[in-house]
Short mmCIF file of C-alpha atoms and ligand atoms in Angstrom, two decimals:
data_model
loop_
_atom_site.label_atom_id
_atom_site.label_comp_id
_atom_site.label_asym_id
_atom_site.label_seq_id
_atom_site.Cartn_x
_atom_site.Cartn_y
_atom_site.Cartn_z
CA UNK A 1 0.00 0.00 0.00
CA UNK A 2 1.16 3.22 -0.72
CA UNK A 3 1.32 6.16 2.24
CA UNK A 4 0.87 9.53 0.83
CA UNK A 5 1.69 12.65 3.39
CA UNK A 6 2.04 16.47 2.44
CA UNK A 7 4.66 17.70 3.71
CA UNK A 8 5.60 21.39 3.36
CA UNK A 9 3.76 24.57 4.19
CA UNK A 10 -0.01 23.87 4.63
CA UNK A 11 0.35 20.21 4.61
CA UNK A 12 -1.81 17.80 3.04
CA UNK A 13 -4.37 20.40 2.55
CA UNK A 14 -2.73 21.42 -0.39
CA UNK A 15 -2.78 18.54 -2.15
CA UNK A 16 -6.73 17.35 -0.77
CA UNK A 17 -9.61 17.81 -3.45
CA UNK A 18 -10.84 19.88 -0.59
CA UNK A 19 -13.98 17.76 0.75
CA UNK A 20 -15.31 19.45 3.73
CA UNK A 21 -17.54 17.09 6.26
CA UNK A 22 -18.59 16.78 9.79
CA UNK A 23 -17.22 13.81 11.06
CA UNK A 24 -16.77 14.02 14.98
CA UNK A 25 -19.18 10.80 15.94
CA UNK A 26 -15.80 9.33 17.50
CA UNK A 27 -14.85 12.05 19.28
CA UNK A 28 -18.47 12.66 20.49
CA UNK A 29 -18.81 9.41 22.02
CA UNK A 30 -15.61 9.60 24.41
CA UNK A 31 -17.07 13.46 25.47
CA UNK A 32 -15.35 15.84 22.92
CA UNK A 33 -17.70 18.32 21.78
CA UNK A 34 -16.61 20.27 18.89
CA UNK A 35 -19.82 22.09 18.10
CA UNK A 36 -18.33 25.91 19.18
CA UNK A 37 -15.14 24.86 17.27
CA UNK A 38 -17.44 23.74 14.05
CA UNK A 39 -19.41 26.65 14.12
CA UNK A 40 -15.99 28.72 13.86
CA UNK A 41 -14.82 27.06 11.45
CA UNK A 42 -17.93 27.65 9.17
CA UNK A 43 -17.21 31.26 9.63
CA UNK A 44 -14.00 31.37 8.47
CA UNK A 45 -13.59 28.23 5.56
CA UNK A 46 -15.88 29.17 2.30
CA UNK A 47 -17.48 25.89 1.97
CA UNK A 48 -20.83 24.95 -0.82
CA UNK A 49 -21.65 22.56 -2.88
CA UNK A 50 -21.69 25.17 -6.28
CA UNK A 51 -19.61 22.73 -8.16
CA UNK A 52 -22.98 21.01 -9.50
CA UNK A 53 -24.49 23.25 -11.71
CA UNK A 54 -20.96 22.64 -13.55
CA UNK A 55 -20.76 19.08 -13.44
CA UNK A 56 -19.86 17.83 -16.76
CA UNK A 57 -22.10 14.62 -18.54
CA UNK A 58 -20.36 11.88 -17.51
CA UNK A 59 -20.61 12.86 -13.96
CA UNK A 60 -24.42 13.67 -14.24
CA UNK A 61 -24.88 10.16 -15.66
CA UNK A 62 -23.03 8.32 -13.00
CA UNK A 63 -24.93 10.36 -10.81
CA UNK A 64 -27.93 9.09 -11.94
CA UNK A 65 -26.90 5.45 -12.22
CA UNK A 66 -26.18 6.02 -8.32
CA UNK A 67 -29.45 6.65 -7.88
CA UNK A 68 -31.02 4.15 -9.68
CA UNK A 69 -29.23 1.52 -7.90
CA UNK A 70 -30.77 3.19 -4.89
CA UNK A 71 -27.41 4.15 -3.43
CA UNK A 72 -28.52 7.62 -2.50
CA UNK A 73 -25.86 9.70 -3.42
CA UNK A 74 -24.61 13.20 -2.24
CA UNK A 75 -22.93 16.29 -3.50
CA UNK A 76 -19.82 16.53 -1.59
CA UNK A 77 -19.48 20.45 0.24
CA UNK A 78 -15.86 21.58 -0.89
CA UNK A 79 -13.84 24.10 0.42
CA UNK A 80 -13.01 26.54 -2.40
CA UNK A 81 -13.66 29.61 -2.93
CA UNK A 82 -16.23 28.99 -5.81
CA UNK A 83 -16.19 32.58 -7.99
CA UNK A 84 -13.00 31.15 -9.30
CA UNK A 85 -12.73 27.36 -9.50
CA UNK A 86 -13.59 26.71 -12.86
CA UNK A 87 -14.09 22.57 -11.58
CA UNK A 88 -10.79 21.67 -13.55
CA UNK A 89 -9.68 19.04 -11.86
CA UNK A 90 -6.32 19.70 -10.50
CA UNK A 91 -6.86 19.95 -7.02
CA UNK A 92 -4.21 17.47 -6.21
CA UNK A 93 -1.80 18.90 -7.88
CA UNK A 94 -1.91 22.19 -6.42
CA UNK A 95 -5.11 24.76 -7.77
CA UNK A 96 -3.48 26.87 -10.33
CA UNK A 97 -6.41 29.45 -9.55
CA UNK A 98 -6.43 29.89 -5.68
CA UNK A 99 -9.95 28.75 -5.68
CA UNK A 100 -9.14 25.57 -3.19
CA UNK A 101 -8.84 26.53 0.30
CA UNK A 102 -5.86 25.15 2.49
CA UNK A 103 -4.70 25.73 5.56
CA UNK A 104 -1.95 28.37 4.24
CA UNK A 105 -4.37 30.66 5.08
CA UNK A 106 -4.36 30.03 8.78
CA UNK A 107 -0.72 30.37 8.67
CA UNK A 108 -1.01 33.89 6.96
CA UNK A 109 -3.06 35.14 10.00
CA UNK A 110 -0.97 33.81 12.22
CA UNK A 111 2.04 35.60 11.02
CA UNK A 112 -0.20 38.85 10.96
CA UNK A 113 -0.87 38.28 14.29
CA UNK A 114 2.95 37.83 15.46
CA UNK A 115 3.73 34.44 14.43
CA UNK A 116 6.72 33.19 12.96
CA UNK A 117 6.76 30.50 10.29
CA UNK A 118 10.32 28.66 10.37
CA UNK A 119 10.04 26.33 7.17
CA UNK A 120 12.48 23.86 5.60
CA UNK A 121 13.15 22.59 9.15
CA UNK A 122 12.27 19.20 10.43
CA UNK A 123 11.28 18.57 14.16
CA UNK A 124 13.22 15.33 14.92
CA UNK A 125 12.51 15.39 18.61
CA UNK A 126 10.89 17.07 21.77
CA UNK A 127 13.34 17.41 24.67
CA UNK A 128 11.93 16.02 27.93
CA UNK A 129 13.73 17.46 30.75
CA UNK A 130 12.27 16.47 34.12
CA UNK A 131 9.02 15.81 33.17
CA UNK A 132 8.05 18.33 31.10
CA UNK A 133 9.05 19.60 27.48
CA UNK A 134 11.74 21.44 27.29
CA UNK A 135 11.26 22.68 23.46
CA UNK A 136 12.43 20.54 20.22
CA UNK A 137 15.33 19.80 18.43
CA UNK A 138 15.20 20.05 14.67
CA UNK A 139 17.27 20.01 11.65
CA UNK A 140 17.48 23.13 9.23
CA UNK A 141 19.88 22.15 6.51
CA UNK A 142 22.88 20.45 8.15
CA UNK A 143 22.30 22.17 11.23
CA UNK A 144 20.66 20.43 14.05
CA UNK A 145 18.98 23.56 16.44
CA UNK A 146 17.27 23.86 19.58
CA UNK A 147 13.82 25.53 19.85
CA UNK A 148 13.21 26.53 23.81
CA UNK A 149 9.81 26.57 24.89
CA UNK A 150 7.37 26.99 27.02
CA UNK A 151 4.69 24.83 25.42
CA UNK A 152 4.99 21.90 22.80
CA UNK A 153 2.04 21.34 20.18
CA UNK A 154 3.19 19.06 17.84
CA UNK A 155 1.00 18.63 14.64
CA UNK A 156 3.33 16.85 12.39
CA UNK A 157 0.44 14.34 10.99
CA UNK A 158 -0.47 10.97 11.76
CA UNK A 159 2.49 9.42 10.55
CA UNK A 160 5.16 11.90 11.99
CA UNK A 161 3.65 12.88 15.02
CA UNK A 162 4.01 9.08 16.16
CA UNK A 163 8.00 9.42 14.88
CA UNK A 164 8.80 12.34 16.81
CA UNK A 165 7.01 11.24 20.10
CA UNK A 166 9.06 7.35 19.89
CA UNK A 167 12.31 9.29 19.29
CA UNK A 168 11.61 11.31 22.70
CA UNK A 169 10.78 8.37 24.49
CA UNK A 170 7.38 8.40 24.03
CA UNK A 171 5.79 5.66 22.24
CA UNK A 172 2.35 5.46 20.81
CA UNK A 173 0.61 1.91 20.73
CA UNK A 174 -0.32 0.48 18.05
CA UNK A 175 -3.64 1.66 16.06
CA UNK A 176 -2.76 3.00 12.92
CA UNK A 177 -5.34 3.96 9.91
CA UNK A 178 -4.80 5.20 7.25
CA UNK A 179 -7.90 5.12 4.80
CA UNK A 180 -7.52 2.85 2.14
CA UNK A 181 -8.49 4.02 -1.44
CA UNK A 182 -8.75 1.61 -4.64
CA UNK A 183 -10.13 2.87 -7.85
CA UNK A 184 -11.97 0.66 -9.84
CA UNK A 185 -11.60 2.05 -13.63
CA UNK A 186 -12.81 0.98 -17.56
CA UNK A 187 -12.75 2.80 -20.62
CA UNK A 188 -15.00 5.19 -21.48
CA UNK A 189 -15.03 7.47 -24.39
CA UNK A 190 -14.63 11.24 -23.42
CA UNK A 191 -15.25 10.48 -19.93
CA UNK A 192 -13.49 13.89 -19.55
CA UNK A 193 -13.31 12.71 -15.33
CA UNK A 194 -9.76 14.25 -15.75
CA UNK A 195 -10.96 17.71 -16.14
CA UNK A 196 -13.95 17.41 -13.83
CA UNK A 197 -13.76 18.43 -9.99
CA UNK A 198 -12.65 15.24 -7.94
CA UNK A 199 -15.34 13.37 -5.90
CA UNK A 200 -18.20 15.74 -6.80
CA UNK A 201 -20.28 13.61 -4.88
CA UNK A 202 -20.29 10.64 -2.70
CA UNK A 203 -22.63 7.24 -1.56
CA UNK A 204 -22.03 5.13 1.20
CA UNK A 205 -22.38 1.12 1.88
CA UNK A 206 -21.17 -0.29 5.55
CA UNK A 207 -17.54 1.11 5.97
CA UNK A 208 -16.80 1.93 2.35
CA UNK A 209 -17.27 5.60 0.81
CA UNK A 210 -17.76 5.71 -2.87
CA UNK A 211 -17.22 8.54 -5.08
CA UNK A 212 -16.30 9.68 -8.91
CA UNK A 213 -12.74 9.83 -9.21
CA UNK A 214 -9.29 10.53 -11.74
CA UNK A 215 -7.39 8.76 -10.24
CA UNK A 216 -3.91 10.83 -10.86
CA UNK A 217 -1.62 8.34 -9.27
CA UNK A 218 -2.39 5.44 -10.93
CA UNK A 219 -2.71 6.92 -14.40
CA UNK A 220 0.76 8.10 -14.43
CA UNK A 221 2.70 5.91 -12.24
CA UNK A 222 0.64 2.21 -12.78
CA UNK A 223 1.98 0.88 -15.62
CA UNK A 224 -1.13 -0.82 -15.93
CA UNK A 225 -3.57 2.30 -16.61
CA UNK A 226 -3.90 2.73 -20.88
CA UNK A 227 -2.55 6.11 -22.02
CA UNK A 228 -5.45 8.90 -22.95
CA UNK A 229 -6.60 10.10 -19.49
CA UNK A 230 -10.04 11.33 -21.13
CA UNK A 231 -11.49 8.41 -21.83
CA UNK A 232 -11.29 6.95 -18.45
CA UNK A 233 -14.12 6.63 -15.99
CA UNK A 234 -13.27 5.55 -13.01
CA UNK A 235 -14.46 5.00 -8.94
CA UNK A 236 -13.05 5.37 -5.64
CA UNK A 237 -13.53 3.23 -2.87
CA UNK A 238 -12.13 4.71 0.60
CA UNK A 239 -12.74 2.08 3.16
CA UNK A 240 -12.68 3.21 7.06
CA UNK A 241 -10.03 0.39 7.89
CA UNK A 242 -9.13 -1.15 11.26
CA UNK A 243 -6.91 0.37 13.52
CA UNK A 244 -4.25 -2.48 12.81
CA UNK A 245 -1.19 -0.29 11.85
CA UNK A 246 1.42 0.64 13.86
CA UNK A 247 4.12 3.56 13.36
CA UNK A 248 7.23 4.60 16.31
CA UNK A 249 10.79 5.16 15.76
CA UNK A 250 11.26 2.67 12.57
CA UNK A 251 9.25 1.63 9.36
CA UNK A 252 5.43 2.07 9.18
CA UNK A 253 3.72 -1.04 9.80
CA UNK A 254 0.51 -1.49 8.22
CA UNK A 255 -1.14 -3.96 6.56
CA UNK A 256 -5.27 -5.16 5.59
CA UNK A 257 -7.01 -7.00 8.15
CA UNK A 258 -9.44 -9.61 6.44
CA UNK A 259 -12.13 -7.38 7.35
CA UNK A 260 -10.83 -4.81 5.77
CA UNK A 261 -10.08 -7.41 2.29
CA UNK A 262 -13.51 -8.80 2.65
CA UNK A 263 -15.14 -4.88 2.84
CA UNK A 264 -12.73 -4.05 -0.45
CA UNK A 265 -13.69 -7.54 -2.44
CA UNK A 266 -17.68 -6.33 -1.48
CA UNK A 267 -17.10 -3.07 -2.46
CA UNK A 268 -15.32 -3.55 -5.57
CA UNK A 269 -18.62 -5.92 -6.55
CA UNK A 270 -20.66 -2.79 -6.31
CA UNK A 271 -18.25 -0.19 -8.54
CA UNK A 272 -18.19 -3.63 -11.06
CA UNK A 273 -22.00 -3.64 -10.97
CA UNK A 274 -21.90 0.14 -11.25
CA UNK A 275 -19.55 0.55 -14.07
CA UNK A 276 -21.68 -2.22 -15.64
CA UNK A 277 -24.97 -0.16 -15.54
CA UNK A 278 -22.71 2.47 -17.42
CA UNK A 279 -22.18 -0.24 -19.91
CA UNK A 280 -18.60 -1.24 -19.23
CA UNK A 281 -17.92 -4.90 -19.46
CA UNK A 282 -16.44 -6.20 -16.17
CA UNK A 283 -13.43 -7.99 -18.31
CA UNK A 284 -12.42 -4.37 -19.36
CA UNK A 285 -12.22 -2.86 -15.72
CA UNK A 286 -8.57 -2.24 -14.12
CA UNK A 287 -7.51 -1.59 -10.63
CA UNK A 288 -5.55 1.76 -9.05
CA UNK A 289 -3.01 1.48 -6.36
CA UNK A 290 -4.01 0.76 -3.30
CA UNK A 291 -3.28 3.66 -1.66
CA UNK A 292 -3.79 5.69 1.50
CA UNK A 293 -3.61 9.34 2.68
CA UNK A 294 -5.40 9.65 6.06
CA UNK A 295 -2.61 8.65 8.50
CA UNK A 296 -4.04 9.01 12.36
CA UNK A 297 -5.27 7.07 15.45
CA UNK A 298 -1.56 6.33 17.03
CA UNK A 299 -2.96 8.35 20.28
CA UNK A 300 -6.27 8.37 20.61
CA UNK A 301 -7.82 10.49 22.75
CA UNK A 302 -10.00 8.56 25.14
CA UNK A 303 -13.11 9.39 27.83
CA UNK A 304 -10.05 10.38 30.45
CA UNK A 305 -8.86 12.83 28.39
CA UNK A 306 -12.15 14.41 27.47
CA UNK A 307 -11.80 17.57 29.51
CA UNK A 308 -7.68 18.05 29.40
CA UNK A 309 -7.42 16.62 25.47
CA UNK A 310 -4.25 15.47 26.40
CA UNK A 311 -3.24 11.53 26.45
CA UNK A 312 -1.74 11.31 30.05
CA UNK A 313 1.25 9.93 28.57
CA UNK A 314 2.16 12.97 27.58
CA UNK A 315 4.27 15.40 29.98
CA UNK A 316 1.77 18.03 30.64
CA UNK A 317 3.22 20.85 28.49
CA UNK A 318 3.26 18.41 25.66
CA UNK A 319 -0.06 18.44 23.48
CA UNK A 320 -1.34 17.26 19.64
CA UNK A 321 -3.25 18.84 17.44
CA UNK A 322 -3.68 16.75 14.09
CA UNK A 323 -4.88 13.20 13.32
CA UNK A 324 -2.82 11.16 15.79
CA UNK A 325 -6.02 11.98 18.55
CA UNK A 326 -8.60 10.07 16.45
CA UNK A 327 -10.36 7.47 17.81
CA UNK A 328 -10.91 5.97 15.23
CA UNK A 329 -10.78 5.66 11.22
CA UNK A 330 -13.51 8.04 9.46
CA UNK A 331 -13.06 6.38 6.17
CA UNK A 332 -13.99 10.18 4.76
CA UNK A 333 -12.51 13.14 4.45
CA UNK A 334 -10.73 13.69 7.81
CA UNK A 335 -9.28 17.56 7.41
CA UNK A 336 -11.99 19.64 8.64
CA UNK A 337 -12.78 17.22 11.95
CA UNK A 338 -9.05 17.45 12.78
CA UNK A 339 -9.24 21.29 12.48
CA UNK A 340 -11.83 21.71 14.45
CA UNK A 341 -9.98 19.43 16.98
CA UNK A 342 -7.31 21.54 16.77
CA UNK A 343 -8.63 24.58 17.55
CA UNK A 344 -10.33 23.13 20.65
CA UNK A 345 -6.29 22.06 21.96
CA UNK A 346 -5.53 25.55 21.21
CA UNK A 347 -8.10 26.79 23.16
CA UNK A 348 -6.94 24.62 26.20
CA UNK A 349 -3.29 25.62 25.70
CA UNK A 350 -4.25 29.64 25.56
CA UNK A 351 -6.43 28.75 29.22
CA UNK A 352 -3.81 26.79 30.76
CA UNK A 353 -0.44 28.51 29.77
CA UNK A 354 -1.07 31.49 28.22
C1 LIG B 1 -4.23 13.21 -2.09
C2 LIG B 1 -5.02 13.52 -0.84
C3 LIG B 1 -6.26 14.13 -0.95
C4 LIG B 1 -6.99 14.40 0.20
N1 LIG B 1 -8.20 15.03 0.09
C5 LIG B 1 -8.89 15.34 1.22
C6 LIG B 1 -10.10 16.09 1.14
O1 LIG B 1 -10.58 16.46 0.07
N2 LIG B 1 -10.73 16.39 2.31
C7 LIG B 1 -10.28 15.96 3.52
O2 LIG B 1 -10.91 16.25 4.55
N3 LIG B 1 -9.13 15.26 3.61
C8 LIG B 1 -8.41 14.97 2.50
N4 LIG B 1 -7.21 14.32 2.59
C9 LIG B 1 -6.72 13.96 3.93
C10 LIG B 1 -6.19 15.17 4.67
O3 LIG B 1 -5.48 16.03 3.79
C11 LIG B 1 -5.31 14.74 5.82
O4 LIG B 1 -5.95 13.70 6.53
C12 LIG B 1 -5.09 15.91 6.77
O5 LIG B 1 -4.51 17.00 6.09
C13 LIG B 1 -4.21 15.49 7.91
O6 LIG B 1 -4.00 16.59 8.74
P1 LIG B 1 -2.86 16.57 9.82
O7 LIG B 1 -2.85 17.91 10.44
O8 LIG B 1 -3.03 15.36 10.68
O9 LIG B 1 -1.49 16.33 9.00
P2 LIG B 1 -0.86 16.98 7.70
O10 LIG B 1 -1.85 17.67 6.85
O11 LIG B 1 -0.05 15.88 7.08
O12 LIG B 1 0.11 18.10 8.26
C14 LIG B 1 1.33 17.80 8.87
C15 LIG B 1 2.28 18.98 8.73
O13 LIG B 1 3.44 18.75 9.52
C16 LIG B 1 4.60 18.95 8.76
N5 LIG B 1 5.61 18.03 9.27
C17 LIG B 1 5.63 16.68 9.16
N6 LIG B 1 6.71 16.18 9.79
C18 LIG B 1 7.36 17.23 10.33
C19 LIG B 1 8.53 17.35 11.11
N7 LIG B 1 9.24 16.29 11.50
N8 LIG B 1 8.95 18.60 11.46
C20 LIG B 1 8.21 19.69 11.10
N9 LIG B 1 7.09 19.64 10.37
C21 LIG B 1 6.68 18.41 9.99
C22 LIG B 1 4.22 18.68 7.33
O14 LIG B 1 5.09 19.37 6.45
C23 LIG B 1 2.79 19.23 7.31
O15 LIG B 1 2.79 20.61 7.07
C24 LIG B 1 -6.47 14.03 1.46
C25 LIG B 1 -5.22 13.43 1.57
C26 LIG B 1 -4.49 13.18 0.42
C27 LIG B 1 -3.14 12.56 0.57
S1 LIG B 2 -11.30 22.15 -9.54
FE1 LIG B 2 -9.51 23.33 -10.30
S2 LIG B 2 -10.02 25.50 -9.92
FE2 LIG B 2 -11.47 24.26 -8.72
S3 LIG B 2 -10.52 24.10 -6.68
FE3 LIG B 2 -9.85 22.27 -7.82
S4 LIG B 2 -7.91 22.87 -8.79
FE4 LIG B 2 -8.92 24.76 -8.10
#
């Protein structure tokens, strides 16, 4: 399986096809509430579904096949600034309008504000020094440098976060997800899915998501994809997989349970059957990578930590604020839940140590 993380300025925001959805059920149920941190966050992130009056054919006909098959299918809200996002399908690669939103823009008002943004410099590890962080030490070129501080929030994603933490002595269990994704794909004459917005909408069946999809990755780096990306037509399936993975100090470690197989082999039935109504023969389909971009769930945050939102593992100056608290895999599009979690650890940090 391949692990995709962003890593630069704004993170994997940049590279998301910018799906915005509510998905704190998890965190609900061990005593998070995140509803004053989800109404913020509607105030400042331009989400709407607009994108449909400008779907293109094909994606109005698979829509329609969706329903038919009674699989009750949804526009997916997107976080773009919609005046300019002429649905062109390059959201992974970076929006060559500005449209997309990403989380660049937090970073611009926190630099207004007094910040300061020290790129190009990887955290390697958070000095404990009787019990309590004593800042981090990082590498910036071939210089390794010491950041003092008074408070620690590291929100190096679910697969770094976990690194840092076991190289400070600090090692998260195991529990890895990660979101699998395979695209099931046929040919299909001016499909045109590679110049249509990515996962315009979405259906559901047990812990599978499934959605309209280019799928970029496979078409140029599966040798197995035919050449002429427009006349492709092809599905995702993101599965919400068990929380079998585990990532510290060395080598992720993460492989499919045979739930998660037997939830793929079901749900690659239904794209077959799909693609079939669309009148693609099932012995013309091909596969994507397997491939997953939703690392978290390496600390969870439990009922304990409720209140504090910090793992008592942790020395108590030492907090997280990405996907690494997740209790569990969303199998959807994670970014907005984990900003809304974010802003609730900030809050506790500006109470407790401001
Ligand atoms: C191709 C793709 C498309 C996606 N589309 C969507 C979507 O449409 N909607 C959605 O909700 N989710 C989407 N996701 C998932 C979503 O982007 C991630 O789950 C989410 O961004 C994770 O947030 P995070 O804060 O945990 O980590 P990240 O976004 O990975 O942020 C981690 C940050 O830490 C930095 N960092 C890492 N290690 C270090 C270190 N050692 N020192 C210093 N800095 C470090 C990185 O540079 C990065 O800026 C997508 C993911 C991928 C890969
Ligand atoms: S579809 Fe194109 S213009 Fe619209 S947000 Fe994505 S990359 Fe930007």
């Amino acid at each position: 399986m391949v692990l995709i993380s962003g890593l630069g300025t704004g993170g994997a925001t940049t590279m998301a096809t910018a799906n915005a959805l509510r998905l704190d059920h998890g965190l609900k149920a061990v005593g998070v509430d995140l509803d004053a941190e989800f109404a913020e966050l509607g105030r400042e992130v331009p989400v709407s579904t607009a994108h449909r009056a400008r779907w293109n054919e094909t994606t109005e006909k698979l829509f329609s096949v969706f329903e038919e098959m009674g699989l009750g299918p949804q526009p997916l809200p997107k976080m773009r600034r919609r005046e300019t996002c002429g649905n062109c399908g390059r959201c992974l690669l970076g929006c060559p309008t500005g449209a997309k939103w990403d989380s660049r823009a937090f970073l611009d008002e926190a630099e207004e504000r007094g910040a300061r943004l020290v790129t190009s410099c990887r955290v390697l590890e958070v000095v404990v020094e009787n019990g309590r962080a004593a800042g981090v030490v990082a590498r910036s070129g071939l210089a390794r440098k010491f950041f003092p501080a008074d408070v620690v929030v590291l929100a190096a994603g679910g697969l770094e976060t976990p690194i840092i933490l076991g190289r400070s002595g600090i090692p998260c269990g195991p529990g890895l997800f990660v979101d699998p994704v395979l695209c099931v794909a046929g040919p299909w004459k001016k499909a045109a899915q590679d110049r249509e917005i990515p996962m315009p909408f979405v259906a559901e069946r047990g812990p599978c998501i499934f959605a309209p999809y280019f799928d970029l990755l496979s078409y140029y780096f599966n040798g197995g994809w035919p050449p002429g990306p427009g006349n492709i037509l092809s599905l995702m399936i993101k599965l919400a997989d068990e929380r079998s993975g585990a990532v510290a100090a060395g080598p992720v470690d993460k492989g499919l349970t045979s739930r998660d197989t037997d939830a793929l082999t079901s749900a690659v039935a239904l794209c077959a059957a799909i693609l079939g109504r669309m009148g693609i023969p099932k012995d013309e389909l091909f596969f994507g990578t397997l491939n997953a971009g939703h690392p978290g769930g390496s600390l969870p945050l439990r009922r304990e930590d409720a209140v504090t939102l910090h793992p008592a593992r942790l020395p108590e100056n030492l907090f997280i604020a990405d996907a690494t608290l997740l209790p569990e895999a969303l199998g959807k599009p994670p970014i907005l839940t984990i900003m809304a979690l974010a802003k609730k650890v900030a809050k506790r940090v500006r109470r407790d140590f401001a």
